[in-house]
Every structure is written in structure tokens, then in C-alpha cells.
Amino acid sequence: MTDRFTDAVSFAADLHRHQLRKGTGTPYIGHLLAVCAQVMEAGGTEDECIAALLHDAVEDQGGAETAERIRTRFGPVVARIVEGCSEGRGQGAGWAKRKRAAIRDAANADRSVRLVLSADKLHNARSLLTAHARLGADVWLRFKGGRTGTLWYMRSMADAIGRAGGSPLLAELRDAIGRLEALDAVCSSSPAEA
């Protein structure tokens, strides 16, 4: 890793300085570092590791302006991966419509985007397993999609990543989702339009 990586850690920490993980007091940077570590351990390139640190920056911290800052500071490869991981928030679409679009995008994603998406979803699933052990089914109250919608989205994303060509983390992701699904009786139908 070069100074670009160190700069990306600092940039991500600054962008997400006041953000916490949903329903917790955990600083958001912990999620970004965990996703980056998984990408790194799966053999990710420096660009992929930087994109892992910044994968939520456009979605959560400034949209197009932040995307341009990433492109200028870290280059077009990182910007493309981050854009491939970003859902279209702020475009007036409801939760289910945004999630369906993200699933369609994942089904056409390149190897780098699939790797970062898999790491992101894997960390989310593992965090949910930990939270479920503490809170039980109340953990699903944190999410717009509730239990059914959240698990539908996670499973659909894993399936889309698989259809697109997979990822070194896909088997672990599917295992974590399966463990989540086993915790509560869940129907796997698509949620109604939100």
C-alpha cells in the first residue's frame, strides 16, 4: 500500500466523522475499515481497498460532489468502483425501488465492484448476527425493510453477485445470510413498493 491508501483512510474518517452505524453508537469508520480488511485479505488491489474505504461516501456523504472529489483525489478506477457500490439515494425512489435497482446493478457488476459489494454485505450480515444475539428479533426494527425485506435484499444481492461471476467472499456471504435466515422464520418474497 502506498501513501494513496493512507490518504484514503484519512479522507474516509473525515467524511464519516459524525456518522454512526444504524441503531448503535459505533463510529461508522469501523464498518469501512472492516470492509477494507476483507477486501485486502481476499487479495484486493490498492484501488479496491481504497474503494472499500470509500464505498459509502457518495451514497451517505455528498452525492455527485463527493464522487468528483474521489475521482480527482484517487483516480477513475476507485471512482468507478465506488459508483458501482452506491445506491441512488435522493432520487425520489422508495426503499424497495432503490434496492431492486442495486440488485440489477450488482448482476452486471465487474469483478472489482463485486468484491467490494461482497465485503460490504458480508460485514453487514456478520454485524446483524452479532446484534441479533444481543437483541433478538428486535434488531429488525432498525431497518426500513424489516426482517423480511432486509433478508430478501441480502439474499438477492448475493444471488446477483453470483450471477455476475461471483467473488472470493461469496461463499462466506451466503453462509452468513443463511445463518441469519435460520434465526427467524422468514418468507423470501419481494417486499411491496415502499
C-alpha atoms as a printed R data frame, in Angstrom:
    type eleno elety resid chain resno       x       y       z
1   ATOM     1    CA   MET     A     1   0.000   0.000   0.000
2   ATOM     2    CA   THR     A     2   1.187   3.490  -0.822
3   ATOM     3    CA   ASP     A     3   0.503   6.950   0.535
4   ATOM     4    CA   ARG     A     4  -2.738   6.943  -1.502
5   ATOM     5    CA   PHE     A     5  -4.106   4.296   0.860
6   ATOM     6    CA   THR     A     6  -3.116   6.280   3.956
7   ATOM     7    CA   ASP     A     7  -4.752   9.349   2.400
8   ATOM     8    CA   ALA     A     8  -7.929   7.322   1.765
9   ATOM     9    CA   VAL     A     9  -8.118   6.213   5.412
10  ATOM    10    CA   SER     A    10  -7.867   9.843   6.500
11  ATOM    11    CA   PHE     A    11 -10.366  11.012   3.862
12  ATOM    12    CA   ALA     A    12 -12.905   8.316   4.837
13  ATOM    13    CA   ALA     A    13 -12.511   9.099   8.545
14  ATOM    14    CA   ASP     A    14 -13.093  12.785   7.866
15  ATOM    15    CA   LEU     A    15 -16.119  12.224   5.597
16  ATOM    16    CA   HIS     A    16 -17.854   9.868   8.045
17  ATOM    17    CA   ARG     A    17 -16.635  11.580  11.238
18  ATOM    18    CA   HIS     A    18 -20.124  12.169  12.663
19  ATOM    19    CA   GLN     A    19 -21.830   9.063  11.252
20  ATOM    20    CA   LEU     A    20 -22.732   6.065  13.421
21  ATOM    21    CA   ARG     A    21 -23.760   2.540  12.446
22  ATOM    22    CA   LYS     A    22 -27.530   2.140  12.256
23  ATOM    23    CA   GLY     A    23 -29.070   1.616  15.696
24  ATOM    24    CA   THR     A    24 -25.724   1.694  17.521
25  ATOM    25    CA   GLY     A    25 -23.219   4.134  18.934
26  ATOM    26    CA   THR     A    26 -20.420   2.579  16.873
27  ATOM    27    CA   PRO     A    27 -18.471   5.034  14.713
28  ATOM    28    CA   TYR     A    28 -19.110   4.320  11.036
29  ATOM    29    CA   ILE     A    29 -15.400   4.195  10.233
30  ATOM    30    CA   GLY     A    30 -15.329   0.758  11.913
31  ATOM    31    CA   HIS     A    31 -17.547  -0.627   9.140
32  ATOM    32    CA   LEU     A    32 -15.379   0.937   6.442
33  ATOM    33    CA   LEU     A    33 -12.189  -0.474   7.956
34  ATOM    34    CA   ALA     A    34 -13.772  -3.937   8.295
35  ATOM    35    CA   VAL     A    35 -14.903  -3.925   4.650
36  ATOM    36    CA   CYS     A    36 -11.430  -2.791   3.590
37  ATOM    37    CA   ALA     A    37  -9.779  -5.543   5.658
38  ATOM    38    CA   GLN     A    38 -11.961  -8.190   3.995
39  ATOM    39    CA   VAL     A    39 -11.126  -6.856   0.528
40  ATOM    40    CA   MET     A    40  -7.421  -6.781   1.421
41  ATOM    41    CA   GLU     A    41  -7.480 -10.329   2.823
42  ATOM    42    CA   ALA     A    42  -9.244 -11.536  -0.345
43  ATOM    43    CA   GLY     A    43  -6.303 -10.243  -2.410
44  ATOM    44    CA   GLY     A    44  -7.756  -6.880  -3.393
45  ATOM    45    CA   THR     A    45  -5.627  -4.302  -5.150
46  ATOM    46    CA   GLU     A    46  -4.819  -0.945  -3.619
47  ATOM    47    CA   ASP     A    47  -7.567   0.645  -5.740
48  ATOM    48    CA   GLU     A    48 -10.080  -1.949  -4.496
49  ATOM    49    CA   CYS     A    49  -9.013  -1.397  -0.871
50  ATOM    50    CA   ILE     A    50  -9.344   2.375  -1.263
51  ATOM    51    CA   ALA     A    51 -12.772   1.914  -2.864
52  ATOM    52    CA   ALA     A    52 -13.761  -0.310   0.084
53  ATOM    53    CA   LEU     A    53 -12.898   2.534   2.461
54  ATOM    54    CA   LEU     A    54 -14.970   4.936   0.354
55  ATOM    55    CA   HIS     A    55 -17.783   2.626  -0.776
56  ATOM    56    CA   ASP     A    56 -20.482   4.559   1.138
57  ATOM    57    CA   ALA     A    57 -19.035   8.056   0.667
58  ATOM    58    CA   VAL     A    58 -21.109   9.020  -2.375
59  ATOM    59    CA   GLU     A    59 -24.289   7.454  -1.012
60  ATOM    60    CA   ASP     A    60 -24.010   8.867   2.516
61  ATOM    61    CA   GLN     A    61 -21.749  11.905   2.316
62  ATOM    62    CA   GLY     A    62 -22.431  14.252  -0.560
63  ATOM    63    CA   GLY     A    63 -23.511  12.521  -3.743
64  ATOM    64    CA   ALA     A    64 -22.093  13.802  -7.036
65  ATOM    65    CA   GLU     A    65 -19.820  16.352  -5.367
66  ATOM    66    CA   THR     A    66 -18.179  13.639  -3.271
67  ATOM    67    CA   ALA     A    67 -17.927  11.373  -6.330
68  ATOM    68    CA   GLU     A    68 -15.975  14.089  -8.135
69  ATOM    69    CA   ARG     A    69 -13.702  14.619  -5.122
70  ATOM    70    CA   ILE     A    70 -12.968  10.873  -5.099
71  ATOM    71    CA   ARG     A    71 -12.253  10.859  -8.846
72  ATOM    72    CA   THR     A    72  -9.878  13.825  -8.532
73  ATOM    73    CA   ARG     A    73  -8.108  12.573  -5.407
74  ATOM    74    CA   PHE     A    74  -7.949   8.800  -6.030
75  ATOM    75    CA   GLY     A    75  -8.461   8.374  -9.771
76  ATOM    76    CA   PRO     A    76 -11.030   6.958 -12.178
77  ATOM    77    CA   VAL     A    77 -10.657   3.297 -11.150
78  ATOM    78    CA   VAL     A    78 -11.503   3.991  -7.496
79  ATOM    79    CA   ALA     A    79 -14.306   6.361  -8.537
80  ATOM    80    CA   ARG     A    80 -15.816   3.705 -10.827
81  ATOM    81    CA   ILE     A    81 -15.791   1.047  -8.086
82  ATOM    82    CA   VAL     A    82 -17.315   3.430  -5.527
83  ATOM    83    CA   GLU     A    83 -20.005   4.468  -8.007
84  ATOM    84    CA   GLY     A    84 -20.744   0.780  -8.662
85  ATOM    85    CA   CYS     A    85 -21.341   0.279  -4.926
86  ATOM    86    CA   SER     A    86 -23.556   3.365  -4.488
87  ATOM    87    CA   GLU     A    87 -27.332   3.223  -4.361
88  ATOM    88    CA   GLY     A    88 -29.296   6.086  -5.904
89  ATOM    89    CA   ARG     A    89 -30.389   7.884  -2.747
90  ATOM    90    CA   GLY     A    90 -32.008  11.276  -3.034
91  ATOM    91    CA   GLN     A    91 -33.550  10.468  -6.400
92  ATOM    92    CA   GLY     A    92 -37.076  10.206  -5.046
93  ATOM    93    CA   ALA     A    93 -37.174   6.416  -5.216
94  ATOM    94    CA   GLY     A    94 -38.642   4.433  -2.347
95  ATOM    95    CA   TRP     A    95 -36.676   1.803  -0.425
96  ATOM    96    CA   ALA     A    96 -37.777  -1.214  -2.474
97  ATOM    97    CA   LYS     A    97 -37.215   0.531  -5.797
98  ATOM    98    CA   ARG     A    98 -33.670   1.553  -4.760
99  ATOM    99    CA   LYS     A    99 -32.913  -1.983  -3.614
100 ATOM   100    CA   ARG     A   100 -34.195  -3.535  -6.853
101 ATOM   101    CA   ALA     A   101 -32.002  -1.122  -8.838
102 ATOM   102    CA   ALA     A   102 -28.981  -2.044  -6.685
103 ATOM   103    CA   ILE     A   103 -29.659  -5.742  -7.318
104 ATOM   104    CA   ARG     A   104 -29.877  -5.138 -11.093
105 ATOM   105    CA   ASP     A   105 -26.609  -3.194 -10.968
106 ATOM   106    CA   ALA     A   106 -24.885  -5.954  -8.981
107 ATOM   107    CA   ALA     A   107 -25.935  -8.537 -11.560
108 ATOM   108    CA   ASN     A   108 -23.884  -6.603 -14.135
109 ATOM   109    CA   ALA     A   109 -21.002  -5.526 -11.911
110 ATOM   110    CA   ASP     A   110 -17.358  -6.128 -12.752
111 ATOM   111    CA   ARG     A   111 -15.005  -8.149 -10.558
112 ATOM   112    CA   SER     A   112 -13.777  -5.181  -8.501
113 ATOM   113    CA   VAL     A   113 -17.277  -3.920  -7.703
114 ATOM   114    CA   ARG     A   114 -18.420  -7.463  -6.835
115 ATOM   115    CA   LEU     A   115 -15.512  -7.851  -4.420
116 ATOM   116    CA   VAL     A   116 -16.268  -4.611  -2.559
117 ATOM   117    CA   LEU     A   117 -20.035  -5.273  -2.562
118 ATOM   118    CA   SER     A   118 -19.462  -8.774  -1.178
119 ATOM   119    CA   ALA     A   119 -17.215  -7.455   1.583
120 ATOM   120    CA   ASP     A   120 -19.772  -4.770   2.464
121 ATOM   121    CA   LYS     A   121 -22.702  -7.189   2.572
122 ATOM   122    CA   LEU     A   122 -20.639  -9.770   4.479
123 ATOM   123    CA   HIS     A   123 -19.721  -7.284   7.190
124 ATOM   124    CA   ASN     A   124 -23.358  -6.157   7.390
125 ATOM   125    CA   ALA     A   125 -24.535  -9.758   7.768
126 ATOM   126    CA   ARG     A   126 -21.959 -10.537  10.440
127 ATOM   127    CA   SER     A   127 -22.884  -7.360  12.321
128 ATOM   128    CA   LEU     A   128 -26.548  -8.381  12.180
129 ATOM   129    CA   LEU     A   129 -25.720 -11.819  13.558
130 ATOM   130    CA   THR     A   130 -23.911 -10.202  16.482
131 ATOM   131    CA   ALA     A   131 -26.729  -7.715  17.104
132 ATOM   132    CA   HIS     A   132 -29.360 -10.462  16.862
133 ATOM   133    CA   ALA     A   133 -27.537 -12.435  19.556
134 ATOM   134    CA   ARG     A   134 -27.905  -9.397  21.846
135 ATOM   135    CA   LEU     A   135 -31.311  -8.039  20.838
136 ATOM   136    CA   GLY     A   136 -33.177 -10.922  19.272
137 ATOM   137    CA   ALA     A   137 -35.798 -10.161  16.622
138 ATOM   138    CA   ASP     A   138 -35.920  -6.508  17.748
139 ATOM   139    CA   VAL     A   139 -32.796  -5.961  15.646
140 ATOM   140    CA   TRP     A   140 -35.004  -5.897  12.520
141 ATOM   141    CA   LEU     A   141 -36.736  -2.745  13.783
142 ATOM   142    CA   ARG     A   142 -33.617  -0.802  12.738
143 ATOM   143    CA   PHE     A   143 -34.302  -1.423   9.058
144 ATOM   144    CA   LYS     A   144 -36.875   0.071   6.670
145 ATOM   145    CA   GLY     A   145 -37.334  -3.319   5.060
146 ATOM   146    CA   GLY     A   146 -37.856  -5.027   8.403
147 ATOM   147    CA   ARG     A   147 -36.835  -8.650   8.731
148 ATOM   148    CA   THR     A   148 -38.432  -9.893   5.509
149 ATOM   149    CA   GLY     A   149 -37.288  -7.050   3.284
150 ATOM   150    CA   THR     A   150 -33.776  -6.909   4.677
151 ATOM   151    CA   LEU     A   151 -33.184 -10.628   4.255
152 ATOM   152    CA   TRP     A   152 -34.773 -10.598   0.790
153 ATOM   153    CA   TYR     A   153 -32.368  -7.810  -0.197
154 ATOM   154    CA   MET     A   154 -29.313  -9.547   1.245
155 ATOM   155    CA   ARG     A   155 -30.127 -12.867  -0.431
156 ATOM   156    CA   SER     A   156 -30.977 -11.150  -3.737
157 ATOM   157    CA   MET     A   157 -27.695  -9.231  -3.699
158 ATOM   158    CA   ALA     A   158 -25.708 -12.412  -3.061
159 ATOM   159    CA   ASP     A   159 -27.551 -14.130  -5.917
160 ATOM   160    CA   ALA     A   160 -26.921 -11.173  -8.252
161 ATOM   161    CA   ILE     A   161 -23.205 -11.142  -7.391
162 ATOM   162    CA   GLY     A   162 -23.138 -14.865  -8.119
163 ATOM   163    CA   ARG     A   163 -24.857 -14.421 -11.498
164 ATOM   164    CA   ALA     A   164 -22.354 -11.711 -12.415
165 ATOM   165    CA   GLY     A   165 -19.395 -14.026 -11.827
166 ATOM   166    CA   GLY     A   166 -19.036 -14.262  -8.076
167 ATOM   167    CA   SER     A   167 -16.434 -13.072  -5.625
168 ATOM   168    CA   PRO     A   168 -13.875 -14.717  -3.341
169 ATOM   169    CA   LEU     A   169 -16.176 -13.755  -0.438
170 ATOM   170    CA   LEU     A   170 -19.443 -15.032  -1.896
171 ATOM   171    CA   ALA     A   171 -19.497 -18.397  -0.090
172 ATOM   172    CA   GLU     A   172 -18.933 -16.668   3.274
173 ATOM   173    CA   LEU     A   173 -21.636 -14.123   2.442
174 ATOM   174    CA   ARG     A   174 -24.146 -16.836   1.567
175 ATOM   175    CA   ASP     A   175 -23.286 -18.713   4.753
176 ATOM   176    CA   ALA     A   176 -23.824 -15.618   6.928
177 ATOM   177    CA   ILE     A   177 -27.140 -14.866   5.222
178 ATOM   178    CA   GLY     A   178 -28.233 -18.474   5.703
179 ATOM   179    CA   ARG     A   179 -27.431 -18.216   9.407
180 ATOM   180    CA   LEU     A   180 -29.493 -15.005   9.627
181 ATOM   181    CA   GLU     A   181 -32.411 -16.616   7.810
182 ATOM   182    CA   ALA     A   182 -32.317 -19.559  10.198
183 ATOM   183    CA   LEU     A   183 -32.677 -17.277  13.228
184 ATOM   184    CA   ASP     A   184 -36.261 -16.335  12.456
185 ATOM   185    CA   ALA     A   185 -38.901 -17.864  10.224
186 ATOM   186    CA   VAL     A   186 -38.721 -15.680   7.132
187 ATOM   187    CA   CYS     A   187 -40.627 -15.681   3.904
188 ATOM   188    CA   SER     A   188 -38.445 -14.802   0.927
189 ATOM   189    CA   SER     A   189 -40.897 -12.908  -1.225
190 ATOM   190    CA   SER     A   190 -40.059  -9.495  -2.570
191 ATOM   191    CA   PRO     A   191 -41.327  -6.601  -0.429
192 ATOM   192    CA   ALA     A   192 -44.066  -4.325  -1.676
193 ATOM   193    CA   GLU     A   193 -43.038  -0.991  -3.171
194 ATOM   194    CA   ALA     A   194 -42.098   1.382  -0.373
